[in-house]
Each structure stands twice: as C-alpha cells, then as structure tokens.
Amino acid sequence: MSKELLKGNEAIVVGAILAGCRSYFGYPITPASEIAETAALLMPKVGGTFIQAESEIGAINMVYGAASCGQRTMTASSSPGISLKQEGISYCACAELPCVVVDIMRGGPGLGNIGPEQADYNQMVKGGGHGNYKVVCLAPNGAQEMCDLTMLAFDLADTYRNPVAILADGFIGQMMEPVEIPAPVIDLPEKKWAVKGTGDTRDNLISSIYLKHDDLEAQIHKLYAKYNEIEKAEVRFEEYRLDDCEYVAVAYGIVSRILMSAIDEARDAGIKIGMLRPITLWPFPNARLRELSRHVKGMLVAECSTGMLIDDVKLAIECSVPVRLYSRVGGNIPSATELGIAIRQLQEELP
Amino acid sequence: MKDVFKKPDSFFDEFSRSAGVDKEATHYCPGCGHGNLHKLVAEAIDDLGIVDRTVFVSPVGCSVFGYYYFHVGNVQAAHGRAPAVATGVRRALPQSIVISYQGDGDLAAIGANEILQAANRGELMTVIFVNNAIYGMTGGQMAPTTLLGQKTTTTPYGRKIANEGYPLRVSELLSTLTAPVYIERCTLEDSKTIMKTRKAIRKALEYQISGKGFSLVEVLSPCPTGWEIEPLASREWLTKNMVSVFPPGVYKERTDAEPRTMEPLKVLNAQEVLGALNMSAGPDQRVASIPPDFPTHELVLAGFGGQGVLLLGQLLTKSSMTEGKFVSWLPSYGPEMRGGTANCHVVVSRRRIGSPFVPRPTLLIAMNQPSLEKFADSVRPGGMVVYDSSFVKTASIPSHVTPVPIPFSEIANQLGNAKTANMVAAGAIIALTGITEEESFTALIKKLRKKELIETNLKALAAGRESALALGIQVAGVGIH
C-alpha cells in the first residue's frame, strides 16, 4: 500500500525524512506536538538526531548549528513558540543558512488558545525577526501538501541558502488525509560553504556580523538580489474554478478548503466565482492577481486573522477593484455557509 | 633550526577578517585575559592534533570575534546561544571537536539555560568560560558574576544584594549535575596560574576527544578597561577580590566516565529510508471502483474520552481510503481529549474534499447523552442520528432526521468486552450507510497487532451489523448526492 492515512503534522516529518533531513530540534506545544513526537519516533530509525530542546530559542539555535554544518535540519512550533524563534530565524537569514521552520498556527495574541488561526501571517510572511530579510513561506492546505511542500521547502532552502517556513494552522496539522509517499531524495546538493570539522573547510565561517556599515549594506543587497530571484522563479498558487469568473476569492490553508465548498455551492447558484489559493505566501502571486483584477468585479479575502492576507491582495492589485474581507479569529473558522453568505453579499454589492 | 617560539597553526598568520586597520594585533585591550587564553587554546588545538576537526563557536561578548584569530571551522552564534549552536554542530558532525568560548554575561545571564541544559545532556563539547565579573563588549555593565559592591555602569552605587543578589558561581552550580565529566575553575593572575589554566584546557579537550563527555573550564580573567584599572594592577585586583569569591579548583572530574564512540552519520539509500519509515513510495496502484451514485458522507462521531470514537472515525476513514475514495478525518484536540468528551469529523466522498470541517453532518454517531444533546440539532434534514441507547435515556431528536437507537455498549458487554462498543457501532454504520465495504473494514481489523483482539472485534462488527439490519430502517437517502 503506497497511500498512508497521515495527520498533517506526521506528514511533515515523513516529508522531511524523505527530503534527507536528519535532525529535528523542537519543543512541545499544541497543536504542533505531533511533529516533535513523530520526529522522536522516526529520526533514530534513519540515523538522524532528535532533541527535545530546552526552549524554542534553544531549538532554533540548534538548527542554526546543524545548518552551519550543511545538514538538512528543521524545527517546528506553534504561534507563541514561533515568536520566540524569530531572533534565530533572523540570524539564519543573515548567515544564509538553509533550514525549515514549521508553524502550526493557533489562536493569539498572548497565550490565546489552541484552536486554529492564521494570525501569524505577518510574523512569518513579513519576516518576524529584526532586520532586512525575508523567509520563503509555503502554505499547505492538506496532508499531501504537508509532505510535498516540506520536501520542496528543503530544496528551496538549499537552493537559495535561506530559511523556508511552512505556515499551516491547527486544523491542517491535526487533520488526517491520505498521502501518497514520494520517492526519497538521496543526492543532496554539495555545500562547499559549510563548516564540516575537516581540513578543507577550515576557512569556512558562518556569521551574521558585518561590522562595517558598507559591508552590511552589501550583504543586505546580496540577500535582496536573491529575493528578487525567488520572486521571479518560485511563485506557486492553485486556481479553482476561475474560468469565466466575475469574482475572485483568495484564501490559504484551512480556509481555502472551506472556501472550495462555498464556491461549489455558489457556482451551483449561478454566481461566477473562483478561488486563487496562494501556495507561496511569499513570494506572493502578485502578477496573477493583477491579471485577474482586470477581468473581475471584485474580490473576497477569507482568513482566520483580522485582515493580514487582504493587505497583500490589495497591494498586488493596487486596489483596482473592491476587495472585501471575511474574517473569523480566536480559534473559530468560517463555515461554508458563512462564506456563501459573504459571496452573495459581494455579488449584491458589485452586481 | 628548531622553532622555540612560534604562532600556533590554529591561529591565522594574519588577522585578515578583522575589521580593524591593524591585521597583526588582536582587538583586545592591553592587559585583557582573552589574549592569554586564546593562545592557550590554540596551542592545545595544535598539540592535540585536532586543528582540522575543530569547530569554534563564538557568541556575543568580547570573544565574538574568535573567528578573526582561530584558523579552524568557525560558527558565530547569537548572545547566550553558543551551547545550543554547539549542540547542533556536534550532532551534525559526530567526529568534530567543538569549543564553545563564552563570557560571563553570555553564559551566566542570557544563556544560563542553554549552558545548564547542554551540560545536563552531557553534550560532547568543551566550554571555555571567561569570568571577568563584567560586560566588556557593551561597555562595563553588571554581569551575574559582578562582585558585591563592585561599581559598573549599571550598578553605579555598587552591586547590592537587595537589588542584584549574589555573584553567580557557575562551576559550583554545574558540578551538581551528573552528566559533566570535567569542570575546573582557573585564573590568569600570573605565570603559575596561567600554566595551570593551560593544563586544564588540555584536559578538558582530551575528555572530549576520548568521547567521555561535557567539559568546562571557567577562567577568572582581568578586564582592565571594564574595571577601569591599569593592566598590571588589574591582575592584582583579580587575586585580591575575585579569587576568594570564585575559588579555583577542580569541581568535578569523572575519570571513569564511559567513552562514547562517535561514528560518522550513515547515509541511507532510498530502500533503507522507506524501510525505516515502513512505507513504500509511488502513486497508488489500486483501481478505485466507487459506485457513480456514491454520496458524500459527512460524519460527526462523539462520545466520552476512552470510548474509542476517534479510533472509530479513523478506521472508517482508512477503510474508505483503501477503496480509493476521498477521505478526511479531523479531531477535536487539546485539553478536551483528556477525560472529557471527544469528537471527530469524517468526510468520505467520490470527489475531492473541500472542507474537512463538518458543521452540519449527514450522520451523527453519539455514544453518550451529552454528545447527542450537543450535536443532534446540527444534523442535516434527511440525515441520521445513530446513538448508543445503553446510555441515552431521553433522546430529543429533530423530526427531519432518522433516529437509530442501538445499545452498542450493552451488545459489547454481552460479547464479553465493553471496549468493543465502537466496533459494534462500526458494523451498524456500515450496514446503515454503505460508507465503506465491510470487507475493507474487516481487512483493517485483521491487521491489528494483538491477535486475540481480532476475533473479538470481528464478532462486535457482525453484531453491530445484525442489530442495525434488525431495525429494518430504509436508509438509501443518507449523504449528499
């Protein structure tokens, strides 16, 4: 049997191991703990390392250390834990260390609750740590993508020498779905820059210090040249029933799944609406949205945050058509019925 | 001619990484202890023959620029995080030698947890801990090791017990742990104590080389700039003021520690990776034969924690998956799981599933009274409510749905195992809805690890089926068509 029924959180670890990741450093937190638990179970079986770190800060810095040696490495947490990791992610970005950070978002701010939310959008997509940097941000909406996009994340991290984030929510992490197991990646890219404790890597230095202002400016420009490449080459999205559409809905993660159901019902009722689902939240599918905005009457953004994704949609289309928001927060998610009402309201407002 | 005095190989000949103009001298102030200590470490690396294997981790503090000088693999770390970074390095490179070189603010304040935990894990690393009772790099602020009464820029009236507490004694603290193999405190007062420090550093590294465990050398070191004392006088100040608060000596040594052999990481082939995961790769080969009129079933299964409703949902999901259907299973999670009620949402369809979240089920399986009360009203018109009539005594079920009372628990009890109530329910659900073939479900049960449970569960399944059929309920319409 090649299809496995896996929790999204389990699928992440399977994808990581298939991608050649051989160390996991993490700290328990609901609703992400299954990632650590699965890594604890599976890493030793492939000769890898699992450490339950002393803190989220310890975990991201262990990742920094393992990544310095060229190892494919990762950590995972949920919202408050990700806040703690942000300093380390900033260090990884400046030192150009490839690594994968998974955020299974829960309700915030503060301790909030453990229900699903999407309010880490800004802290992940906009680079939540200090300084000028960006993190490639992938947004799976099912267990298969939790596996596949984790594998992609390791490739992108190595290709661009940059941290890559998986941004999912409590429901996508907890949900079980069938996963077709991809073939393992065996030939990993050579990393000549890495510190390997060998004679020929004695000259290698992993650092994020650039004391001279001009040097730091040059490094930041180097990072942003890389980011320009990423924006050109790595935009990913899914289109759902966009043919002949008069309205476009935008959502990611669990909300995009519910929106699919709502769009099916709206289409049955004769409303010409489709969905654009960003798979990469950064780089954002700006060009495709701009193109769509020329043919539609309006857009609807549905998100489990108070209006973060909508900012990027408005920027992408330069506010050329009206964009309306449907938002649920606090651990609540919109039902297909609620989204159906929001779609009808959009149509009534912009017939 | 033999060199009597030369620069260690593990030092760069020229400090070209330095941001300063002078590439010959270090960035350290006159009279600073770091210079002495760097030399002792570099000579030890040379003499122990580990220059190619060494990775030097330098976090924030005056020693942040360790990589200017040490010509070994270098990783610069965030403030306080060197032991965590070194852990990552050591685990990724089992055959390396890792030195974490930290100051007192870094190690004993912001990084106190990292050093404690790395020491407690017994990480194979050597920590050089420079204690000069002050923050040097940031300009002379209080450190956890600052002496009582000592004036710094953040204790302008002197360190007070009432406000700042006592100087933190790191070697004493860490030596209470079981894992570390070697902890010694040394000083850099004069040539005699410097030679003692030299020996301690070698010993600490040897403990790592032999795979015995975590070692740490605390070094009392002068900071003339931070202390605002002349270089020579600063050595005397150290002797007079610091040594009594931080007595030198061996705080821990476990010569009998069991050495660990550190093999290089094994690279597995594709077969070995899949074998370890107990999975096979590639597209699903099974041919799905789903009837064209198979509806979409949206289920809510709910009951007491421990009744096995989550497992019941999973098995129905998995069984349907093996038939090539689209499936999803979504649990309630978190504290609810522990002791209270448990529920999950299951969707089975012949089409790709949008929402896995089921606010309006076509079928509710309620294993107790609270679950029935909580979810009965949410069931869609034309839907069905299957409930355990052993527990539910007063059922108020909306008229637009079909109630199906079956005493799952009583049936399970009669079969001799109360825990199989969920399997009785499975047999009934399959018979009533056709959500999955009983054959597929049976195949899953037969894979159970405990062989004695297989027979029991199959019996429960059959009993559930018969109890449902005996009711003679017409169910063709259930599900979304």
Tab-separated table of C-alpha atoms in Angstrom, chain B residues 63-238:
chain	number	residue	atom	x	y	z
B	63	SER	CA	35.162	36.965	22.198
B	64	VAL	CA	32.557	37.404	19.454
B	65	PHE	CA	35.481	37.810	17.055
B	66	GLY	CA	37.091	34.450	17.841
B	67	TYR	CA	36.921	33.779	14.120
B	68	TYR	CA	39.390	36.626	13.447
B	69	TYR	CA	42.081	34.534	15.094
B	70	PHE	CA	41.295	30.813	15.133
B	71	HIS	CA	42.003	29.183	11.794
B	72	VAL	CA	39.523	26.372	12.310
B	73	GLY	CA	35.879	25.963	11.269
B	74	ASN	CA	34.044	28.909	12.814
B	75	VAL	CA	30.429	29.453	13.708
B	76	GLN	CA	29.399	32.752	15.216
B	77	ALA	CA	26.364	32.489	17.470
B	78	ALA	CA	23.669	34.681	18.986
B	79	HIS	CA	24.050	36.041	22.520
B	80	GLY	CA	23.995	33.182	25.026
B	81	ARG	CA	23.144	30.529	22.477
B	82	ALA	CA	26.586	29.026	21.876
B	83	PRO	CA	25.854	25.767	23.751
B	84	ALA	CA	22.683	25.260	21.669
B	85	VAL	CA	24.520	26.078	18.448
B	86	ALA	CA	27.397	23.827	19.516
B	87	THR	CA	24.863	21.058	20.190
B	88	GLY	CA	23.576	21.373	16.627
B	89	VAL	CA	27.145	21.290	15.302
B	90	ARG	CA	28.195	18.345	17.441
B	91	ARG	CA	25.174	16.267	16.473
B	92	ALA	CA	25.601	17.052	12.765
B	93	LEU	CA	29.349	16.343	12.890
B	94	PRO	CA	29.861	13.435	15.284
B	95	GLN	CA	33.597	13.393	14.677
B	96	SER	CA	34.286	17.052	15.206
B	97	ILE	CA	35.721	18.726	18.285
B	98	VAL	CA	33.558	21.622	19.387
B	99	ILE	CA	34.711	24.520	21.526
B	100	SER	CA	32.201	26.992	22.871
B	101	TYR	CA	34.033	30.098	24.084
B	102	GLN	CA	31.774	32.287	26.195
B	103	GLY	CA	31.900	35.240	28.514
B	104	ASP	CA	30.067	35.664	31.797
B	105	GLY	CA	27.147	37.751	30.567
B	106	ASP	CA	26.656	35.409	27.667
B	107	LEU	CA	26.938	32.161	29.600
B	108	ALA	CA	25.646	33.017	33.054
B	109	ALA	CA	22.900	35.543	32.240
B	110	ILE	CA	21.157	35.396	28.878
B	111	GLY	CA	22.461	31.915	28.104
B	112	ALA	CA	22.110	30.346	31.552
B	113	ASN	CA	19.523	27.857	30.365
B	114	GLU	CA	21.467	26.832	27.277
B	115	ILE	CA	24.634	26.039	29.257
B	116	LEU	CA	22.715	24.246	32.001
B	117	GLN	CA	20.862	22.029	29.528
B	118	ALA	CA	23.831	21.295	27.282
B	119	ALA	CA	25.850	20.321	30.361
B	120	ASN	CA	22.979	18.212	31.631
B	121	ARG	CA	22.658	16.411	28.300
B	122	GLY	CA	26.359	15.716	28.570
B	123	GLU	CA	26.982	17.132	25.101
B	124	LEU	CA	30.411	16.241	23.812
B	125	MET	CA	31.781	19.750	23.838
B	126	THR	CA	34.309	21.866	25.673
B	127	VAL	CA	33.234	25.182	27.094
B	128	ILE	CA	35.773	27.872	27.873
B	129	PHE	CA	34.017	30.239	30.223
B	130	VAL	CA	35.673	33.586	30.730
B	131	ASN	CA	34.642	35.176	34.011
B	132	ASN	CA	35.784	38.771	34.335
B	133	ALA	CA	32.905	39.939	36.509
B	134	ILE	CA	31.679	42.466	33.962
B	135	TYR	CA	30.232	43.016	30.484
B	136	GLY	CA	33.263	44.077	28.479
B	137	MET	CA	31.951	44.419	24.929
B	138	THR	CA	28.955	46.586	25.752
B	139	GLY	CA	30.977	48.894	27.966
B	140	GLY	CA	31.239	47.744	31.562
B	141	GLN	CA	27.743	46.802	32.728
B	142	MET	CA	26.988	44.382	35.563
B	143	ALA	CA	27.391	40.662	34.918
B	144	PRO	CA	25.851	37.861	37.006
B	145	THR	CA	29.415	37.377	38.283
B	146	THR	CA	29.946	41.015	39.284
B	147	LEU	CA	31.178	41.187	42.876
B	148	LEU	CA	29.198	42.643	45.761
B	149	GLY	CA	29.863	46.341	45.980
B	150	GLN	CA	31.542	46.389	42.561
B	151	LYS	CA	30.741	49.519	40.595
B	152	THR	CA	29.738	49.084	36.981
B	153	THR	CA	27.840	51.362	34.620
B	154	THR	CA	24.578	49.660	35.652
B	155	THR	CA	25.497	49.354	39.341
B	156	PRO	CA	26.812	52.887	39.754
B	157	TYR	CA	26.406	52.621	43.536
B	158	GLY	CA	27.966	49.171	43.670
B	159	ARG	CA	26.260	45.780	43.393
B	160	LYS	CA	23.736	45.385	46.213
B	161	ILE	CA	22.364	42.105	47.481
B	162	ALA	CA	18.905	43.564	47.846
B	163	ASN	CA	18.736	44.666	44.235
B	164	GLU	CA	21.015	42.344	42.281
B	165	GLY	CA	21.579	39.332	44.500
B	166	TYR	CA	24.865	37.498	44.818
B	167	PRO	CA	27.593	36.724	42.264
B	168	LEU	CA	26.664	33.551	40.406
B	169	ARG	CA	29.107	30.659	40.845
B	170	VAL	CA	28.810	28.715	37.618
B	171	SER	CA	31.352	25.934	38.236
B	172	GLU	CA	29.787	25.088	41.569
B	173	LEU	CA	26.304	25.149	40.066
B	174	LEU	CA	27.105	22.948	37.075
B	175	SER	CA	29.107	20.477	39.135
B	176	THR	CA	25.876	19.434	40.867
B	177	LEU	CA	24.811	17.845	37.570
B	178	THR	CA	25.538	14.192	36.910
B	179	ALA	CA	26.480	14.352	33.238
B	180	PRO	CA	29.514	16.689	33.055
B	181	VAL	CA	32.849	14.852	33.224
B	182	TYR	CA	35.183	17.716	33.985
B	183	ILE	CA	34.688	21.166	35.482
B	184	GLU	CA	37.602	23.245	36.745
B	185	ARG	CA	37.995	26.893	37.671
B	186	CYS	CA	41.355	28.508	36.873
B	187	THR	CA	42.700	32.030	36.917
B	188	LEU	CA	45.039	34.222	34.880
B	189	GLU	CA	46.777	36.011	37.739
B	190	ASP	CA	50.401	35.175	36.968
B	191	SER	CA	52.562	32.724	35.028
B	192	LYS	CA	51.979	29.963	37.558
B	193	THR	CA	48.194	30.142	37.377
B	194	ILE	CA	48.361	30.581	33.603
B	195	MET	CA	50.275	27.281	33.364
B	196	LYS	CA	47.563	25.642	35.469
B	197	THR	CA	44.945	27.012	33.092
B	198	ARG	CA	46.996	25.624	30.183
B	199	LYS	CA	46.791	22.155	31.689
B	200	ALA	CA	43.082	22.415	32.433
B	201	ILE	CA	42.240	23.396	28.856
B	202	ARG	CA	44.168	20.403	27.526
B	203	LYS	CA	42.473	18.077	29.946
B	204	ALA	CA	39.044	19.448	29.027
B	205	LEU	CA	39.711	18.884	25.326
B	206	GLU	CA	41.079	15.402	25.977
B	207	TYR	CA	37.843	14.489	27.719
B	208	GLN	CA	36.018	15.479	24.554
B	209	ILE	CA	38.457	13.732	22.217
B	210	SER	CA	38.095	10.486	24.141
B	211	GLY	CA	34.309	10.804	23.887
B	212	LYS	CA	33.822	10.920	27.635
B	213	GLY	CA	31.563	13.914	27.787
B	214	PHE	CA	30.958	17.553	28.593
B	215	SER	CA	33.850	19.605	29.958
B	216	LEU	CA	34.047	23.216	31.105
B	217	VAL	CA	36.923	25.400	32.231
B	218	GLU	CA	35.995	28.616	33.986
B	219	VAL	CA	38.776	31.154	33.768
B	220	LEU	CA	38.964	34.221	36.026
B	221	SER	CA	40.303	36.860	33.729
B	222	PRO	CA	41.204	40.547	34.087
B	223	CYS	CA	39.277	43.285	32.313
B	224	PRO	CA	41.338	46.445	32.919
B	225	THR	CA	39.115	48.559	30.678
B	226	GLY	CA	35.859	47.435	32.236
B	227	TRP	CA	37.258	47.652	35.729
B	228	GLU	CA	38.963	50.976	34.953
B	229	ILE	CA	42.250	49.741	36.424
B	230	GLU	CA	45.759	49.731	34.898
B	231	PRO	CA	46.676	46.377	33.266
B	232	LEU	CA	49.240	45.336	35.877
B	233	ALA	CA	47.097	46.424	38.784
B	234	SER	CA	44.173	44.515	37.311
B	235	ARG	CA	45.963	41.184	37.846
B	236	GLU	CA	46.411	42.125	41.492
B	237	TRP	CA	42.780	43.195	41.738
B	238	LEU	CA	41.781	39.785	40.404
